[in-house]
Coordinates of C-alpha atoms in Angstrom, one line a residue:
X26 CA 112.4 97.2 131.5
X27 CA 113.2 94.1 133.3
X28 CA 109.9 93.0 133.6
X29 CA 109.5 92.4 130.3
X30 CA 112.2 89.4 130.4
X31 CA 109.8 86.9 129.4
X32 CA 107.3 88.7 127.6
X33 CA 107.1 86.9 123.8
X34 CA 107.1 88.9 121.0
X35 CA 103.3 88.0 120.1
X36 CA 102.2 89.0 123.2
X37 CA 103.6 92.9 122.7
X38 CA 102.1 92.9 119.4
X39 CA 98.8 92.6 121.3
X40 CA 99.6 94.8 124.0
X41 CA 100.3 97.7 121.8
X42 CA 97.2 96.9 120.0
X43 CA 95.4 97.1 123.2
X44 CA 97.3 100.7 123.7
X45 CA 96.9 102.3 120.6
X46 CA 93.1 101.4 121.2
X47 CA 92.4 102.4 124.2
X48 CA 94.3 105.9 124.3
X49 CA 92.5 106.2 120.9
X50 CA 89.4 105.2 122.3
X51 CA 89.4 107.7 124.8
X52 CA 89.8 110.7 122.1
X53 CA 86.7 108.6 120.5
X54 CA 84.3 109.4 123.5
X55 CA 86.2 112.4 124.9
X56 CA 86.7 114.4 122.4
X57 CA 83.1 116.9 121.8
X58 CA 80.8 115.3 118.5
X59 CA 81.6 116.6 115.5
X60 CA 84.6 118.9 116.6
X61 CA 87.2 117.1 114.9
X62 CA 88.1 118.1 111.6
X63 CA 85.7 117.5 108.5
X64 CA 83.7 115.3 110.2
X65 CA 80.7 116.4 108.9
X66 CA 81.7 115.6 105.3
X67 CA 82.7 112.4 106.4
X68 CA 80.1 111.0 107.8
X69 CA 77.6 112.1 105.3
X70 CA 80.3 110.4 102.7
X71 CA 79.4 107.0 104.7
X72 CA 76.0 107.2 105.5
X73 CA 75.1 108.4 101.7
X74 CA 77.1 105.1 100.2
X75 CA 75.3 103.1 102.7
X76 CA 72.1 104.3 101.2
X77 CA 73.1 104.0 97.6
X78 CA 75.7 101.1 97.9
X79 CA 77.5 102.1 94.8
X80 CA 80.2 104.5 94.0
X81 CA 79.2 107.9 94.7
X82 CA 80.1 111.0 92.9
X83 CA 80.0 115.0 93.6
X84 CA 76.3 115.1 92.5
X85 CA 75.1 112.4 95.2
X86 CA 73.4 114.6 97.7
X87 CA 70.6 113.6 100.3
X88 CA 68.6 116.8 101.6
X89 CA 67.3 114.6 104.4
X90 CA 70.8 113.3 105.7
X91 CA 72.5 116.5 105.8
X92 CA 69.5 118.2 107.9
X93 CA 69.8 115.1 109.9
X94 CA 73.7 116.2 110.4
X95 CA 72.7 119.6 111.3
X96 CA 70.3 119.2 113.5
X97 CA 72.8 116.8 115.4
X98 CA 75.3 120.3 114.8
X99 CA 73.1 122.0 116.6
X100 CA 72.2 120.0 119.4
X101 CA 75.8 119.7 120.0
X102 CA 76.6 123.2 120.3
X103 CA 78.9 123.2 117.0
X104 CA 78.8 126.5 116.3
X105 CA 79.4 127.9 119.5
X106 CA 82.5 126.0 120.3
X107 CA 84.1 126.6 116.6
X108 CA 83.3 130.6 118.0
X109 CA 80.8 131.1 115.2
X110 CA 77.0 132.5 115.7
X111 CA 74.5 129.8 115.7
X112 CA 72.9 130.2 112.4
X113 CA 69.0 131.4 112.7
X114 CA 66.9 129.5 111.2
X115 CA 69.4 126.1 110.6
X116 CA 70.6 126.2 107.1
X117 CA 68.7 123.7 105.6
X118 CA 71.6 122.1 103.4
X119 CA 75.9 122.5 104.0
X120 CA 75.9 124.8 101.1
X121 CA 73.8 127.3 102.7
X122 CA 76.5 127.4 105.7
X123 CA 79.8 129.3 105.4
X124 CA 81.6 127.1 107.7
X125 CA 80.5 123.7 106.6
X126 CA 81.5 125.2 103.0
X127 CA 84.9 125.8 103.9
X128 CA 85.1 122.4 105.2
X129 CA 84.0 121.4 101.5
X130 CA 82.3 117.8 101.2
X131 CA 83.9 114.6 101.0
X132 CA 81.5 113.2 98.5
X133 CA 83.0 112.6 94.8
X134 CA 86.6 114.1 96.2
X135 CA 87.7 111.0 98.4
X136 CA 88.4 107.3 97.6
X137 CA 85.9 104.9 98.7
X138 CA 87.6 102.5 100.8
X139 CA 88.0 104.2 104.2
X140 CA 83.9 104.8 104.2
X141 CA 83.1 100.7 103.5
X142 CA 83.4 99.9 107.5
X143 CA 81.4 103.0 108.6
X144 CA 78.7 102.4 105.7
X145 CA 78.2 99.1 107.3
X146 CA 77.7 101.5 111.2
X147 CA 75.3 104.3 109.3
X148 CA 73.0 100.8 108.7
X149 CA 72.3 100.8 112.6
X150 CA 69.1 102.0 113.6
X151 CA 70.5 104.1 115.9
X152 CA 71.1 108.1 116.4
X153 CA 73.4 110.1 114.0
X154 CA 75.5 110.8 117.3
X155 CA 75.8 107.2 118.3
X156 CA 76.6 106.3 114.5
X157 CA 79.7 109.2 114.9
X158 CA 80.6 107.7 118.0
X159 CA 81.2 104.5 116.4
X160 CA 82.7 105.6 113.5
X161 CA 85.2 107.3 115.7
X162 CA 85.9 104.0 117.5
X163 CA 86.7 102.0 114.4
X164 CA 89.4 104.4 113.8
X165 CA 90.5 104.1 117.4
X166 CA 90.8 100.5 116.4
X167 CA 92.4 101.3 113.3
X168 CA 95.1 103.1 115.3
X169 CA 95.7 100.3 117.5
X170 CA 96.3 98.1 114.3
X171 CA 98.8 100.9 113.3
X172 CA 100.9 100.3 116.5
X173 CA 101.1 96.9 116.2
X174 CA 102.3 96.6 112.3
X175 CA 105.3 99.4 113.8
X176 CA 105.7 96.5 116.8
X177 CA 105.9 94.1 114.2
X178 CA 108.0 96.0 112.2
X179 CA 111.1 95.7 114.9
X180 CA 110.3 92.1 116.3
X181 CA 112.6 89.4 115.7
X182 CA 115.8 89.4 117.9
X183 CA 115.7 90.5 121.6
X184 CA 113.0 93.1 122.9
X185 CA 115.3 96.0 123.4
X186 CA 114.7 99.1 124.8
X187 CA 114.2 101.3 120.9
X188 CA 111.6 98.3 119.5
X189 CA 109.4 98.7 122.8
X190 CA 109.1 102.7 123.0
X191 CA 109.0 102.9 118.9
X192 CA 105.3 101.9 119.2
X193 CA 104.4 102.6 122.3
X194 CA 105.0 106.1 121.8
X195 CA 103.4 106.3 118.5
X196 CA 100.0 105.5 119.5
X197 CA 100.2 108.1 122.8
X198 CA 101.2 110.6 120.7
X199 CA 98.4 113.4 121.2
X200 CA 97.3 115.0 117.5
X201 CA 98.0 111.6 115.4
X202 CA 95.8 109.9 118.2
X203 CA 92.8 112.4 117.7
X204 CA 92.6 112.5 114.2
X205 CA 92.9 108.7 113.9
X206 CA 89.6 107.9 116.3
X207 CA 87.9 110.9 114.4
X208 CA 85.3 109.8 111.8
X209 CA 87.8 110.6 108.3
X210 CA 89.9 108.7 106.5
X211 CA 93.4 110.0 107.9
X212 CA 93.2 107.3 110.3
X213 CA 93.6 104.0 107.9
X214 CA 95.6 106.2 105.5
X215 CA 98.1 106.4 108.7
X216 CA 98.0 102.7 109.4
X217 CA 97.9 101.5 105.9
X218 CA 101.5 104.0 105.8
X219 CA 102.6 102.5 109.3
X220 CA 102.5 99.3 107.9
X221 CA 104.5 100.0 104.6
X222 CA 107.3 101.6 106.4
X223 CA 107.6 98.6 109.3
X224 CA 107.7 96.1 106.1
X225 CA 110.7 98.1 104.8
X226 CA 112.0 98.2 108.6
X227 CA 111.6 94.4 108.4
X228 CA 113.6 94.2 105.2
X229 CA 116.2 96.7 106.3
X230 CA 117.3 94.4 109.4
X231 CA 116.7 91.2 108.3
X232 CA 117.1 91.0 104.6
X233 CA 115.2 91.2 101.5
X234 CA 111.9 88.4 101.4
X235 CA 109.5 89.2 98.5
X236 CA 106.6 88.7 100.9
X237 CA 107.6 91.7 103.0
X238 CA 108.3 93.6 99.7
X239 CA 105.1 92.9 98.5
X240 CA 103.3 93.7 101.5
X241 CA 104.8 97.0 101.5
X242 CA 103.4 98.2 98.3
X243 CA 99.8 96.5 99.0
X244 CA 100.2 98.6 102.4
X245 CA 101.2 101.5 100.4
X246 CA 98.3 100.9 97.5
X247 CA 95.7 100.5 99.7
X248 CA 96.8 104.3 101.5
X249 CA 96.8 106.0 98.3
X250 CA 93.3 103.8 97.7
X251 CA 92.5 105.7 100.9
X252 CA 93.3 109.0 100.7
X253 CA 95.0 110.9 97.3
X254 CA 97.7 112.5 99.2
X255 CA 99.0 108.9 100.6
X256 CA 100.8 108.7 97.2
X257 CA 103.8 109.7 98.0
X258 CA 104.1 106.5 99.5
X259 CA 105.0 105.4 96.1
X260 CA 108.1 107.5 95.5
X261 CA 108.8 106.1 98.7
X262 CA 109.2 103.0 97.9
X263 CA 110.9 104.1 94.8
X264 CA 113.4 105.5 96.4
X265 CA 113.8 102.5 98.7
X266 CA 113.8 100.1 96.4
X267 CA 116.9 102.0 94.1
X268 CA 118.6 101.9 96.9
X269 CA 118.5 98.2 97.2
X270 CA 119.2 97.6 93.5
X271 CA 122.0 99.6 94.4
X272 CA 123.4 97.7 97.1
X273 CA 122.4 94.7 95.7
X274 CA 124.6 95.2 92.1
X275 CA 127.4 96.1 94.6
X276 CA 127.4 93.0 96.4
X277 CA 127.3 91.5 92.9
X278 CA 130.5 93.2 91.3
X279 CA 129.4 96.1 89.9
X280 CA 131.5 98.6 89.7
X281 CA 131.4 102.3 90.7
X282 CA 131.0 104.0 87.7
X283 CA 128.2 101.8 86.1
X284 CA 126.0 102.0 88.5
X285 CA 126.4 105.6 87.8
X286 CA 126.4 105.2 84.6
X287 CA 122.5 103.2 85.1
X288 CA 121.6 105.5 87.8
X289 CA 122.2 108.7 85.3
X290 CA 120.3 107.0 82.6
X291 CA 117.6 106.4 85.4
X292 CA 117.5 110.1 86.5
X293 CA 117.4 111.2 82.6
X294 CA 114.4 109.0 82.0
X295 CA 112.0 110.2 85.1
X296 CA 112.8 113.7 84.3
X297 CA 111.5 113.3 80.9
X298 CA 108.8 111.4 82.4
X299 CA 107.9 114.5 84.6
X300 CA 108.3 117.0 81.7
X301 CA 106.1 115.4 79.6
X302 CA 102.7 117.6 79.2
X303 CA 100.2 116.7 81.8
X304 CA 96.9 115.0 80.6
X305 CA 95.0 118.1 81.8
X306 CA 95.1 122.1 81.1
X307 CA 97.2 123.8 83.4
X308 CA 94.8 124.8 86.4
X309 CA 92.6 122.3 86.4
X310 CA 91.8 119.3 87.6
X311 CA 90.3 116.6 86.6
X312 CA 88.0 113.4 88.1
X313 CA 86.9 110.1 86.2
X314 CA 89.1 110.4 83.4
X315 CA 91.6 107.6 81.7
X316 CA 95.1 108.9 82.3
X317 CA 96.7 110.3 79.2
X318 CA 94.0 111.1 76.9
X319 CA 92.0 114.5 78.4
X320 CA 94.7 116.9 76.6
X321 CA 94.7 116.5 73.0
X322 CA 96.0 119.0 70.2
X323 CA 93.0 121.1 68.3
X324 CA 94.4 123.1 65.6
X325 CA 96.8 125.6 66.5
X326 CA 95.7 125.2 70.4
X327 CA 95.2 122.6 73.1
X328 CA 91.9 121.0 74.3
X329 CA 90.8 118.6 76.7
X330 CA 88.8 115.7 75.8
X331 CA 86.2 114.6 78.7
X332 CA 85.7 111.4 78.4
X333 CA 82.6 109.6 80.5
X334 CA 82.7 105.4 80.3
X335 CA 80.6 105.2 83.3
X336 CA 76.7 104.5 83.6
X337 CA 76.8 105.4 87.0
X338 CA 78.7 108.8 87.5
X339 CA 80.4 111.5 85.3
X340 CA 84.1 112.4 84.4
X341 CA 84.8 115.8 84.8
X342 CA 87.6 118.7 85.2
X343 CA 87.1 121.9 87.4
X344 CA 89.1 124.8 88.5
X345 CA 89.1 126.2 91.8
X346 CA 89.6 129.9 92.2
X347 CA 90.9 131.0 95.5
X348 CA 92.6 133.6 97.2
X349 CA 92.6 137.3 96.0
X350 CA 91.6 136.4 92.6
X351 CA 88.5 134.7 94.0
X352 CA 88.0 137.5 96.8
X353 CA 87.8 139.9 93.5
X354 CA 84.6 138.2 92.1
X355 CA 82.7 138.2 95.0
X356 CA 79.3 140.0 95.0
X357 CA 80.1 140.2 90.8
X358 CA 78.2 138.3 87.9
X359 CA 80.6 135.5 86.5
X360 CA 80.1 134.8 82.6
X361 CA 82.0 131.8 82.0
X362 CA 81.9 130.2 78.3
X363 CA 83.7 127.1 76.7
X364 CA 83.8 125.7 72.8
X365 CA 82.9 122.4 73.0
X366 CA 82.0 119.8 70.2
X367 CA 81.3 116.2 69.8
X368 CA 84.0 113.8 69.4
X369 CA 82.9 111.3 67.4
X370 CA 80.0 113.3 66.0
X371 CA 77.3 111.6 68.2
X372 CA 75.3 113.8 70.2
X373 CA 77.3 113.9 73.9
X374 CA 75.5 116.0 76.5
X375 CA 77.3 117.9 79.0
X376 CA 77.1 120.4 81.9
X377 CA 79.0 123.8 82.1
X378 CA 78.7 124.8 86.2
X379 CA 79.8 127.8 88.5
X380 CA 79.7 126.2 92.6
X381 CA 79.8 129.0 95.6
X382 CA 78.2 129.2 98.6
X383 CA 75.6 131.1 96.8
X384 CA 74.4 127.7 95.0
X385 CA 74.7 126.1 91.9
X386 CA 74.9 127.8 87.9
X387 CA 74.3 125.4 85.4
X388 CA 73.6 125.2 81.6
X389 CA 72.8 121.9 79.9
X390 CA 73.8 121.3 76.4
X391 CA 73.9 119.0 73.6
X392 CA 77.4 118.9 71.9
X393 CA 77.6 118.5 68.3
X394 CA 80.1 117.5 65.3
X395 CA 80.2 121.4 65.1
X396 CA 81.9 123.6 67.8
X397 CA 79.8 125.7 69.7
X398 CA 80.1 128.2 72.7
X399 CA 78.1 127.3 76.2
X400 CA 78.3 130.2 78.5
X401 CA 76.5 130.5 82.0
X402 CA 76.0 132.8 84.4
X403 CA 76.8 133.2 87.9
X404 CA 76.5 135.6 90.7
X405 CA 79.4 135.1 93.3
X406 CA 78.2 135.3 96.7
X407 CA 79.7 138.0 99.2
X408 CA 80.6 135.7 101.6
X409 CA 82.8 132.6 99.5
X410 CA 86.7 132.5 99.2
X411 CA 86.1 130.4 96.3
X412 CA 84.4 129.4 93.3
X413 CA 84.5 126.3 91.3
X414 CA 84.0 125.9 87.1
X415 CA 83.6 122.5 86.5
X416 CA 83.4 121.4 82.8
X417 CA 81.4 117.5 83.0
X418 CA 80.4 114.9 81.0
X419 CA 76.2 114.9 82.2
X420 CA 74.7 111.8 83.5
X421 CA 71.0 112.3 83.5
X422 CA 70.3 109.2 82.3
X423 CA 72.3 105.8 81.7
X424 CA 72.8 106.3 78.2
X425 CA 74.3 109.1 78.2
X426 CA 78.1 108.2 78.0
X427 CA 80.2 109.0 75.4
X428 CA 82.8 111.9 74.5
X429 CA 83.3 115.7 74.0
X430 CA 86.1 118.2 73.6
X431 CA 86.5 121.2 74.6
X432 CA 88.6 124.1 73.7
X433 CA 91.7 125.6 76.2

C-alpha cells in the first residue's frame, strides 16, 4: 500500500467512484437485456411516468409500451434463456404471460423517486434496448456514488489499510454490483443506505455533528422514499441513536439505574405502540390511505374506511392469496362480496376486483347511506399462484373522491 503515501483523501473518494462505475458499468453492457430481475416492470414503471408526468397508480397501463417491451423480449431471446417456451403468438399484454405475471408490475407498488432519472432516458428517441442500456448505466453510476459515501465514511485520519479495502471491496462485490447497474430501484435504495450508515461511521469515530446526523436520516428517508422495504433503515437509526443518548447521559452523570429506569419506560411505550391495532384488517393491505383512520369500529364488528383525497389516483386495500390456498381456487369460480355504505351519506363510487393471470373481475357500484352487498365473480385461471381482491375507492372521473366503509 505504499504507493498510496501521497494520495489525498479527495482524490480516493474519486477513484472509488471511478471503480464502483466502471465494474458496474461493465455488468450494465455485459450482462444479456432484460435478464436481470424485474426489469421488465421497471422499465415500463419509467417510460409510463415519462409519458404521463404525474404520479402513477396500479391502473396506469399503456397497451402500446408493454408490446413495445415484448417485442424487445423476444428479440432478445428472453424466454429461452429464463428456460421457458417462447410464447406463440407474443402475448399481447404482461398479464397474458405467466412469467411476466410472476414478476408482478412495478406500477402503483413502488415509490416514485428511483424512476425520475430513467423517465428523463425513456424521453430519448431511441430503441427500448438502448433506453434499458442506459437505465442500467445510471445505476452503475449510482453504485459508484455508493462507494464513495462508504470512502467518505472512513476518511479523516491516515489512509490505513481497513478505510481503503472497505470500499473498494464493496463495489467489486459480484451480486450487489449486478443488481445496482440493473434497471430497478435496488440500486439507489443501496446507496441512499450506504450513505446512512458511513454518516453514522463518521459520527462513531469522530464525534457527534448534527450535520452528519441529519444527513443520515435524509440518506435513510430518501431509501425508504425509494423502495418500502428500505425502512428498516429507521429502526436503524433508532437504535443508534438510543445508544448515543445512552452514552451521552453517562458522560453526563447519570447513573446506572436511571437510565434503566428511562430505557424500561422506553421499551414499555414502543411495545404498546406495536400492540396497538393496525389501521387495516388483518390480511390486507392497503395503498393511498391516511395512516390511522382505514379501521374503524361498526357495531359489534370492525370495518375499514377507504378513504380517496386524490383527483389523480385511488386509495385502496387488497389481499393477496398465495400458496396452497390460492393453488385450491384455481380453474374454480370465485364469488367474493363486501357490505359497503357511504360515509358521509354522499354518493362514493367504488370498485370490488378479483386480478389473475386470467384478467380482470370487476363490479362498479354506487355506495349509499344504506349498507349494501357488492359481489363479483371471477374464474381463477389454471395457471396463477395467486389472486388478488382489491376493495378501491374508483376514480373514473375527477370528482369522484370522497369516502366509504366497508364491512370486515
Amino acid at each position: 500500500m505504499n504507493w498510496l503515501g501521497g494520495l489525498s483523501q479527495r482524490r480516493w473518494l474519486w477513484l472509488v467512484l471511478l471503480l464502483g462505475t466502471l465494474v458496474g458499468t461493465a455488468f450494465a453492457l455485459l450482462t444479456p437485456l432484460w435478464q436481470a430481475p424485474d426489469e421488465p416492470g421497471h422499465v415500463e414503471y419509467a417510460c409510463l411516468l415519462s409519458q404521463l408526468r404525474r404520479p402513477l397508480n396500479g391502473d396506469d397501463f399503456d397497451p402500446g409500451l408493454q408490446r413495445e417491451i415484448i417485442a424487445s423480449l423476444d428479440r432478445s431471446d428472453f424466454w429461452t434463456q429464463v428456460r421457458m417456451s417462447v410464447p406463440e403468438p407474443l402475448p399481447a399484454a404482461f398479464a397474458a404471460d405467466p412469467f411476466l405475471v410472476r414478476s408482478g408490475r412495478q406500477v402503483g407498488d413502488e415509490p416514485p423517486t428511483y424512476y425520475l432519472i430513467p423517465a428523463v432516458l425513456c424521453r430519448l428517441n431511441v430503441s427500448i434496448e438502448t433506453r434499458l442500456r442506459l437505465i442500467r448505466v445510471f445505476g452503475a453510476v449510482v453504485w459508484g456514488l455508493a462507494g464513495m459515501a462508504l470512502a467518505w465514511g472512513w476518511s479523516g485520519g491516515a489512509l490505513t489499510r481497513l478505510r481503503i479495502l472497505h470500499p473498494a471491496v464493496l463495489v467489486m462485490l459480484p451480486m450487489p454490483a449486478f443488481i445496482a447497474a440493473s434497471a430497478n430501484n435496488d440500486g439507489l435504495a443501496a446507496a441512499a443506505a450506504t450513505l446512512t450508515f458511513a454518516a453514522v461511521l463518521r459520527i462513531q469515530r469522530q464525534g457527534w455533528r448534527w450535520r452528519w446526523a441529519l444527513l443520515a436520516l435524509a440518506a435513510a428517508l430518501l431509501a425508504v422514499a425509494t423502495k418500502k422495504t428500505s425502512v428498516f433503515l429507521l429502526v436503524w437509526l433508532g437504535l443508534m441513536a438510543t445508544a448515543q443518548l445512552w452514552t451521552s447521559l453517562r458522560r453526563r452523570g447519570w447513573q446506572r439505574r436511571k437510565l434503566v429506569s428511562v430505557a424500561a419506560l422506553a421499551a414499555i411505550i414502543a411495545t404498546g405502540v406495536l400492540l396497538m391495532p393496525a389501521p387495516v384488517p388483518a390480511g390486507w393491505r392497503a395503498a393511498g390511505l391516511p395512516l390511522s383512520v382505514t379501521r374503524v369500529p361498526i357495531d359489534d364488528t370492525w370495518g375499514v374506511k377507504v378513504v380517496d383525497r386524490s383527483q389523480l389516483g385511488y386509495a385502496r386495500v387488497f389481499q393477496s392469496i398465495t400458496g396452497p390456498a390460492a393453488l385450491a381456487l384455481r380453474d374454480h369460480s370465485l364469488v367474493v362480496g363486501a357490505e359497503v355504505r357511504s360515509v358521509d351519506g354522499k354518493p362514493a363510487a367504488g370498485r370490488l376486483t378479483v386480478r389473475d393471470a386470467a384478467g380482470v373481475s370487476q363490479t362498479r357500484f354506487i355506495a349509499s347511506d344504506q349498507w349494501q352487498t357488492v359481489t363479483v365473480t371471477h374464474r381463477v385461471a389454471r395457471s396463477r399462484s395467486m389472486s388478488r381482491l382489491p376493495l378501491r375507492r374508483a376514480s373514473a372521473t375527477p370528482a369522484e373522491v370522497g369516502s366509504l366503509l366497508r364491512a370486515t
